Short mmCIF file of N, CA and C in Angstrom, two decimals:
data_model
loop_
_atom_site.label_atom_id
_atom_site.label_comp_id
_atom_site.label_asym_id
_atom_site.label_seq_id
_atom_site.Cartn_x
_atom_site.Cartn_y
_atom_site.Cartn_z
N MET A 3 -0.44 4.46 5.19
CA MET A 3 0.94 3.75 4.70
C MET A 3 0.78 3.57 3.30
N ALA A 4 -0.63 3.09 2.78
CA ALA A 4 -0.85 2.95 1.39
C ALA A 4 -0.55 4.10 0.62
N GLU A 5 -0.94 5.18 0.82
CA GLU A 5 -0.59 6.46 0.01
C GLU A 5 0.82 6.64 -0.22
N ALA A 6 1.48 6.49 1.37
CA ALA A 6 3.03 6.88 0.98
C ALA A 6 3.67 5.56 -0.12
N LEU A 7 3.01 4.52 0.01
CA LEU A 7 3.59 3.51 -0.96
C LEU A 7 3.15 3.56 -2.47
N GLY A 8 2.29 4.77 -2.90
CA GLY A 8 1.71 5.29 -3.99
C GLY A 8 0.46 4.29 -4.22
N LEU A 9 0.12 3.64 -3.64
CA LEU A 9 -1.28 2.90 -3.87
C LEU A 9 -2.53 3.47 -3.82
N LYS A 10 -3.48 3.49 -4.91
CA LYS A 10 -4.69 3.99 -5.07
C LYS A 10 -5.78 3.32 -4.50
N MET A 11 -6.27 3.92 -3.18
CA MET A 11 -7.35 3.16 -2.35
C MET A 11 -8.75 3.29 -3.13
N LEU A 12 -9.31 2.34 -3.06
CA LEU A 12 -10.60 2.47 -3.56
C LEU A 12 -11.67 2.25 -2.68
N ASN A 13 -12.99 2.57 -2.82
CA ASN A 13 -14.11 2.48 -1.89
C ASN A 13 -14.04 3.25 -0.82
N TYR A 14 -13.51 4.69 -0.63
CA TYR A 14 -13.13 5.46 0.38
C TYR A 14 -14.28 5.57 1.30
N ASP A 15 -15.44 5.71 0.65
CA ASP A 15 -16.87 5.98 1.61
C ASP A 15 -17.07 4.88 2.38
N PHE A 16 -16.79 3.50 2.04
CA PHE A 16 -16.89 2.45 2.67
C PHE A 16 -16.04 2.30 4.09
N GLN A 17 -14.87 2.77 3.78
CA GLN A 17 -13.36 2.79 4.69
C GLN A 17 -14.00 3.92 5.61
N VAL A 18 -14.63 4.87 5.20
CA VAL A 18 -14.81 6.01 6.26
C VAL A 18 -16.04 5.81 7.22
N ALA A 19 -16.93 4.76 6.55
CA ALA A 19 -18.05 4.39 7.60
C ALA A 19 -17.42 3.52 8.50
N LEU A 20 -16.68 2.58 8.04
CA LEU A 20 -16.10 1.59 9.17
C LEU A 20 -15.14 2.29 10.17
N MET A 21 -14.38 3.39 9.73
CA MET A 21 -13.60 3.89 10.51
C MET A 21 -14.26 4.65 11.52
N ASN A 22 -15.51 4.87 11.21
CA ASN A 22 -16.35 6.01 12.17
C ASN A 22 -17.42 5.07 12.83
N ASP A 23 -17.10 3.69 13.07
CA ASP A 23 -17.91 2.80 13.84
C ASP A 23 -19.44 3.04 13.10
N ALA A 24 -19.79 3.34 11.80
CA ALA A 24 -20.88 3.30 11.25
C ALA A 24 -21.15 1.98 10.23
N GLU A 25 -22.33 2.06 9.99
CA GLU A 25 -22.67 0.60 8.76
C GLU A 25 -22.59 1.23 7.60
N PRO A 26 -21.72 0.71 6.93
CA PRO A 26 -21.73 1.38 5.40
C PRO A 26 -22.98 0.99 4.61
N SER A 27 -23.46 1.55 3.67
CA SER A 27 -24.87 1.51 3.01
C SER A 27 -24.55 0.36 2.26
N ALA A 28 -25.70 0.00 1.84
CA ALA A 28 -25.84 -1.35 0.89
C ALA A 28 -25.19 -0.96 -0.41
N THR A 29 -25.11 0.32 -0.95
CA THR A 29 -24.57 0.64 -2.13
C THR A 29 -22.99 0.71 -1.94
N GLN A 30 -22.54 0.99 -0.84
CA GLN A 30 -21.23 1.09 -0.60
C GLN A 30 -20.67 -0.36 -0.37
N VAL A 31 -21.57 -1.25 0.24
CA VAL A 31 -21.04 -2.56 0.25
C VAL A 31 -20.92 -3.20 -1.25
N ALA A 32 -22.12 -2.94 -1.86
CA ALA A 32 -22.05 -3.59 -3.12
C ALA A 32 -20.79 -3.00 -4.20
N ALA A 33 -20.58 -1.64 -3.88
CA ALA A 33 -19.44 -1.19 -4.78
C ALA A 33 -18.13 -1.86 -4.47
N PHE A 34 -17.94 -2.33 -2.92
CA PHE A 34 -16.55 -2.68 -2.63
C PHE A 34 -16.83 -4.13 -3.09
N GLU A 35 -17.79 -4.92 -2.78
CA GLU A 35 -17.60 -6.41 -3.33
C GLU A 35 -17.65 -6.37 -4.86
N ASN A 36 -18.10 -5.51 -5.66
CA ASN A 36 -17.81 -5.32 -7.18
C ASN A 36 -16.46 -5.19 -7.47
N SER A 37 -15.60 -4.43 -6.72
CA SER A 37 -14.30 -4.06 -7.10
C SER A 37 -13.36 -5.45 -6.66
N LEU A 38 -13.92 -6.13 -5.85
CA LEU A 38 -13.11 -7.57 -5.68
C LEU A 38 -13.55 -8.38 -6.69
N LYS A 39 -14.50 -8.34 -7.26
CA LYS A 39 -15.10 -9.32 -8.34
C LYS A 39 -14.59 -8.96 -9.61
N ASP A 40 -14.40 -7.61 -9.98
CA ASP A 40 -14.47 -7.22 -11.46
C ASP A 40 -12.86 -7.16 -11.83
N GLY A 41 -12.00 -7.20 -10.63
CA GLY A 41 -10.46 -7.12 -10.85
C GLY A 41 -9.85 -5.72 -10.67
N SER A 42 -10.94 -4.46 -10.41
CA SER A 42 -10.39 -3.21 -10.00
C SER A 42 -9.39 -3.14 -8.78
N ALA A 43 -9.68 -4.09 -7.75
CA ALA A 43 -9.01 -4.25 -6.36
C ALA A 43 -7.78 -5.34 -6.69
N LYS A 44 -6.77 -4.92 -6.46
CA LYS A 44 -5.33 -5.89 -6.63
C LYS A 44 -5.10 -6.60 -5.31
N ILE A 45 -5.22 -5.57 -4.40
CA ILE A 45 -5.22 -6.09 -2.94
C ILE A 45 -6.10 -5.62 -1.96
N LEU A 46 -6.48 -6.67 -0.95
CA LEU A 46 -7.52 -6.27 0.01
C LEU A 46 -6.45 -6.27 1.20
N PHE A 47 -6.50 -4.96 1.85
CA PHE A 47 -5.99 -5.04 3.30
C PHE A 47 -7.20 -4.82 4.12
N TYR A 48 -6.96 -5.89 5.43
CA TYR A 48 -7.93 -5.98 6.55
C TYR A 48 -7.19 -5.77 7.70
N ASN A 49 -7.85 -5.55 8.71
CA ASN A 49 -7.34 -5.41 10.30
C ASN A 49 -7.42 -6.80 10.70
N SER A 50 -6.39 -7.56 10.82
CA SER A 50 -6.39 -8.80 11.27
C SER A 50 -6.67 -9.06 12.74
N GLN A 51 -6.68 -7.75 13.44
CA GLN A 51 -6.95 -7.76 15.04
C GLN A 51 -8.42 -7.80 15.23
N VAL A 52 -9.16 -7.27 13.96
CA VAL A 52 -10.71 -7.34 14.53
C VAL A 52 -11.39 -7.95 13.07
N THR A 53 -11.95 -9.16 13.22
CA THR A 53 -12.45 -9.72 12.18
C THR A 53 -14.01 -9.91 12.64
N ASP A 54 -15.13 -9.91 11.76
CA ASP A 54 -16.26 -10.27 11.95
C ASP A 54 -16.98 -11.07 10.79
N GLU A 55 -18.26 -11.33 10.85
CA GLU A 55 -18.80 -12.04 9.75
C GLU A 55 -18.78 -11.12 8.37
N ALA A 56 -18.76 -9.92 8.57
CA ALA A 56 -18.74 -9.06 7.26
C ALA A 56 -17.36 -9.27 6.73
N THR A 57 -16.31 -9.26 7.67
CA THR A 57 -14.98 -9.06 7.21
C THR A 57 -14.70 -10.56 6.51
N THR A 58 -15.12 -11.55 7.24
CA THR A 58 -15.07 -12.96 6.41
C THR A 58 -15.53 -13.06 5.22
N ARG A 59 -16.85 -12.43 5.04
CA ARG A 59 -17.42 -12.55 3.88
C ARG A 59 -16.39 -11.76 2.55
N LEU A 60 -16.03 -10.40 2.91
CA LEU A 60 -15.12 -9.87 1.89
C LEU A 60 -14.02 -10.77 1.60
N LEU A 61 -13.26 -11.06 2.77
CA LEU A 61 -11.98 -11.99 2.55
C LEU A 61 -12.44 -13.23 1.64
N ASP A 62 -13.52 -13.94 1.82
CA ASP A 62 -13.89 -15.09 0.99
C ASP A 62 -14.10 -14.49 -0.27
N ILE A 63 -14.72 -13.15 -0.50
CA ILE A 63 -14.77 -12.80 -2.04
C ILE A 63 -13.62 -12.67 -2.70
N ALA A 64 -12.53 -11.97 -1.91
CA ALA A 64 -11.47 -11.72 -2.50
C ALA A 64 -10.67 -12.80 -2.86
N LYS A 65 -10.63 -13.70 -1.88
CA LYS A 65 -9.73 -15.13 -2.19
C LYS A 65 -10.46 -15.76 -3.51
N GLN A 66 -11.81 -15.87 -3.52
CA GLN A 66 -12.48 -16.48 -4.98
C GLN A 66 -12.13 -15.87 -6.16
N ASN A 67 -11.71 -14.65 -6.01
CA ASN A 67 -11.25 -13.73 -7.31
C ASN A 67 -9.99 -13.35 -7.39
N LYS A 68 -9.02 -14.17 -6.52
CA LYS A 68 -7.60 -13.99 -6.64
C LYS A 68 -7.03 -12.58 -6.46
N VAL A 69 -7.77 -12.04 -5.38
CA VAL A 69 -7.27 -10.62 -4.97
C VAL A 69 -6.46 -11.07 -3.83
N THR A 70 -5.24 -10.75 -3.63
CA THR A 70 -4.28 -10.60 -2.72
C THR A 70 -4.78 -10.10 -1.40
N VAL A 71 -4.76 -10.71 -0.59
CA VAL A 71 -5.07 -10.51 0.96
C VAL A 71 -3.99 -10.20 2.04
N ILE A 72 -3.74 -9.26 2.57
CA ILE A 72 -3.02 -8.74 3.43
C ILE A 72 -3.37 -8.32 4.75
N GLY A 73 -3.11 -8.99 5.70
CA GLY A 73 -3.46 -8.88 7.24
C GLY A 73 -2.84 -7.47 7.86
N VAL A 74 -3.15 -6.39 8.12
CA VAL A 74 -2.21 -5.68 8.95
C VAL A 74 -3.04 -5.24 10.36
N THR A 75 -1.93 -4.75 11.09
CA THR A 75 -2.67 -4.60 12.63
C THR A 75 -2.54 -2.94 12.81
N GLU A 76 -3.54 -2.82 13.61
CA GLU A 76 -3.29 -1.23 13.87
C GLU A 76 -2.73 -0.99 15.46
N THR A 77 -2.36 -1.77 16.22
CA THR A 77 -1.51 -1.83 17.31
C THR A 77 -0.23 -2.88 17.19
N GLU A 78 0.74 -2.23 17.63
CA GLU A 78 2.19 -2.84 17.58
C GLU A 78 2.13 -4.17 18.27
N PRO A 79 2.43 -5.37 17.60
CA PRO A 79 2.15 -6.55 18.31
C PRO A 79 3.31 -6.76 19.57
N ALA A 80 3.00 -7.61 20.47
CA ALA A 80 4.17 -7.96 21.52
C ALA A 80 5.32 -8.37 20.85
N GLY A 81 6.53 -7.67 21.60
CA GLY A 81 7.94 -8.11 21.23
C GLY A 81 8.30 -7.75 19.86
N GLN A 82 7.64 -6.87 19.18
CA GLN A 82 8.19 -6.05 18.14
C GLN A 82 8.54 -4.53 18.38
N THR A 83 9.43 -3.71 17.68
CA THR A 83 9.60 -2.57 17.71
C THR A 83 8.77 -2.03 16.62
N ILE A 84 8.45 -0.55 16.63
CA ILE A 84 7.57 -0.09 15.58
C ILE A 84 8.43 -0.42 14.15
N GLN A 85 9.68 -0.22 14.01
CA GLN A 85 10.25 -0.59 12.98
C GLN A 85 10.30 -1.99 12.29
N THR A 86 10.11 -2.84 13.09
CA THR A 86 10.06 -4.35 12.65
C THR A 86 8.73 -4.47 12.58
N TRP A 87 7.67 -3.89 13.07
CA TRP A 87 6.49 -4.03 12.92
C TRP A 87 5.80 -3.31 11.57
N PHE A 88 6.08 -2.17 11.24
CA PHE A 88 5.80 -1.42 9.83
C PHE A 88 6.73 -2.27 9.01
N GLY A 89 7.85 -2.60 8.97
CA GLY A 89 8.70 -3.18 8.23
C GLY A 89 8.19 -4.48 7.69
N GLY A 90 7.61 -5.38 8.58
CA GLY A 90 7.01 -6.47 8.17
C GLY A 90 5.87 -6.41 7.34
N GLN A 91 5.01 -5.38 7.58
CA GLN A 91 3.81 -4.98 6.85
C GLN A 91 4.10 -4.58 5.38
N ILE A 92 5.19 -3.47 5.18
CA ILE A 92 5.64 -3.08 4.00
C ILE A 92 6.25 -4.35 3.29
N ASP A 93 7.06 -5.10 3.88
CA ASP A 93 7.46 -6.32 3.26
C ASP A 93 6.40 -7.33 2.53
N ALA A 94 5.37 -7.32 3.38
CA ALA A 94 4.20 -8.25 2.84
C ALA A 94 3.68 -7.71 1.57
N VAL A 95 3.57 -6.13 1.62
CA VAL A 95 2.90 -5.50 0.46
C VAL A 95 3.66 -5.62 -0.60
N GLN A 96 5.18 -5.38 -0.67
CA GLN A 96 6.13 -5.63 -1.71
C GLN A 96 6.12 -6.97 -2.24
N LYS A 97 5.91 -7.82 -1.38
CA LYS A 97 5.90 -9.24 -1.75
C LYS A 97 4.91 -9.55 -2.59
N ALA A 98 3.61 -8.97 -2.33
CA ALA A 98 2.28 -9.23 -2.83
C ALA A 98 2.38 -8.46 -4.30
N LEU A 99 2.85 -7.22 -4.31
CA LEU A 99 2.95 -6.69 -5.50
C LEU A 99 3.93 -7.51 -6.58
N ALA A 100 5.13 -7.76 -5.92
CA ALA A 100 6.04 -8.47 -6.82
C ALA A 100 5.37 -9.77 -7.38
N ALA A 101 4.68 -10.52 -6.60
CA ALA A 101 4.14 -11.56 -7.21
C ALA A 101 2.99 -11.50 -8.29
N ARG A 102 2.43 -10.33 -8.33
CA ARG A 102 1.35 -9.98 -9.18
C ARG A 102 1.96 -9.55 -10.53
N THR A 103 3.01 -9.19 -10.45
CA THR A 103 3.85 -8.87 -11.71
C THR A 103 4.47 -9.89 -12.56
N GLN A 104 4.63 -11.10 -11.91
CA GLN A 104 5.24 -12.32 -12.49
C GLN A 104 4.48 -13.19 -13.34
#
């Protein structure tokens, strides 16, 4: 979805490791944390259905450095259609981006 919205995704190696249920390397973790601290990351997307200690640490770093945090889900929430589910997530991104430009 991020690509379709024209967003540049950072720390791809870190993402691939997590998607493949592998532990990111120390270098990948450090690069991810640095992008949250140095201003290169503008938004942090995270899977709000799966959080752990590492996720909490990254969320804390993002919030401390005023990086917008957006929780997304990988499965459709009960009581929603795919349209309302995706639409709600896209609306959250649009609002976050609009707030950054004000």
